[in-house]
């Protein structure tokens, strides 16, 4: 007899759990600034992939910026994604030293983006039944 598959966890649930973990861990306080920002970037990219089937993990920030224009996002939401990815890139690649408020703001902006782009109830039901 076939065991029913566990329903796939919705993208926003996974993303919010991961972002809240990043926020609580606050590894930047232990000097792990680069890893903190890399984790934020990855959580946001993974959310874009799972929520919109938009391949973001292997793309550059510039490619994502061009591509998200095709997604059903409001201007403000696109700006959040771009801002977070640009700043996390600066930390990861340009050795930019963010302030305490930057560390916290990047996580908060990412959480806000996920919360602003929650699927409608109908979309959520379709995702879970597929």
XYZ file of C-alpha atoms in Angstrom:
130
model
C 0.000 0.000 0.000
C 1.239 3.445 -0.940
C 2.021 5.830 1.889
C 0.525 9.254 1.146
C 3.183 11.832 0.493
C 3.661 14.459 3.135
C 2.342 17.746 1.733
C 5.139 19.959 0.499
C 5.886 22.743 2.937
C 4.909 26.093 1.506
C 7.793 28.325 0.434
C 6.924 31.139 2.844
C 6.850 28.791 5.851
C 10.321 27.465 5.024
C 11.676 30.974 4.325
C 10.254 32.576 7.457
C 11.546 29.744 9.649
C 15.021 30.110 8.118
C 15.049 33.926 8.354
C 13.863 33.826 11.968
C 16.648 31.330 12.753
C 19.188 33.688 11.129
C 17.773 36.586 13.141
C 17.953 34.658 16.425
C 21.410 33.178 15.777
C 22.777 36.659 14.973
C 26.129 35.081 14.091
C 27.390 38.496 12.966
C 27.748 39.280 16.681
C 30.427 36.567 16.796
C 32.242 38.100 13.842
C 30.623 35.863 11.217
C 29.385 38.773 9.155
C 29.990 37.184 5.770
C 28.180 33.957 6.691
C 25.255 35.894 8.211
C 24.716 37.794 4.967
C 25.309 34.725 2.789
C 22.549 32.911 4.707
C 20.118 35.811 4.234
C 20.863 35.885 0.516
C 20.418 32.123 0.207
C 17.131 32.118 2.132
C 15.754 34.875 -0.094
C 16.969 33.198 -3.302
C 15.545 29.832 -2.213
C 12.217 31.536 -1.476
C 12.143 33.042 -4.991
C 12.773 29.565 -6.418
C 10.156 27.777 -4.317
C 7.496 30.499 -4.414
C 7.785 31.570 -8.066
C 9.733 28.708 -9.697
C 12.271 31.425 -10.505
C 15.822 29.994 -10.621
C 17.662 32.347 -8.276
C 20.273 30.249 -6.471
C 22.624 30.012 -9.444
C 22.047 33.530 -10.769
C 23.917 36.727 -10.059
C 22.107 39.560 -8.332
C 22.108 41.446 -11.640
C 20.455 38.501 -13.437
C 17.875 38.201 -10.666
C 17.177 41.932 -10.835
C 16.478 41.653 -14.570
C 14.430 38.481 -14.163
C 12.189 39.540 -11.295
C 10.632 42.131 -13.557
C 8.698 39.150 -15.003
C 7.360 38.092 -11.591
C 4.043 39.301 -10.163
C 5.746 41.669 -7.718
C 4.940 45.246 -6.840
C 7.694 47.825 -7.340
C 8.331 48.014 -3.583
C 8.776 44.225 -3.349
C 11.232 44.162 -6.258
C 13.166 46.967 -4.584
C 13.424 45.000 -1.322
C 14.850 41.947 -3.116
C 17.322 44.087 -5.034
C 18.401 46.027 -1.942
C 18.937 42.921 0.181
C 20.818 41.026 -2.526
C 23.021 44.031 -3.361
C 23.969 44.639 0.262
C 24.594 40.950 0.973
C 26.810 40.900 -2.145
C 28.774 43.898 -0.848
C 29.447 42.036 2.387
C 30.285 38.753 0.653
C 32.439 40.116 -2.179
C 33.503 43.697 -1.473
C 34.323 43.232 2.207
C 31.884 45.989 3.112
C 31.495 46.378 6.872
C 27.801 46.840 7.646
C 26.602 48.557 10.799
C 24.615 46.758 13.508
C 21.414 48.218 12.077
C 22.336 46.876 8.602
C 22.689 43.317 9.918
C 19.268 43.460 11.493
C 17.631 45.416 8.672
C 18.623 42.878 6.011
C 16.854 40.091 7.906
C 13.828 42.272 8.662
C 13.537 43.424 5.031
C 13.733 39.809 3.863
C 11.016 38.753 6.312
C 8.882 41.704 5.168
C 9.340 40.642 1.527
C 8.170 37.100 2.287
C 5.200 38.404 4.286
C 4.242 40.792 1.445
C 4.291 37.977 -1.107
C 2.345 35.273 0.709
C 0.300 33.103 -1.643
C -3.433 33.593 -1.694
C -5.422 30.807 -0.066
C -6.309 29.457 -3.502
C -2.645 29.421 -4.593
C -1.599 27.747 -1.340
C -4.184 24.992 -1.815
C -3.038 24.415 -5.407
C 0.611 24.218 -4.338
C -0.124 21.744 -1.566
C -2.256 19.498 -3.759
C 0.265 19.410 -6.631
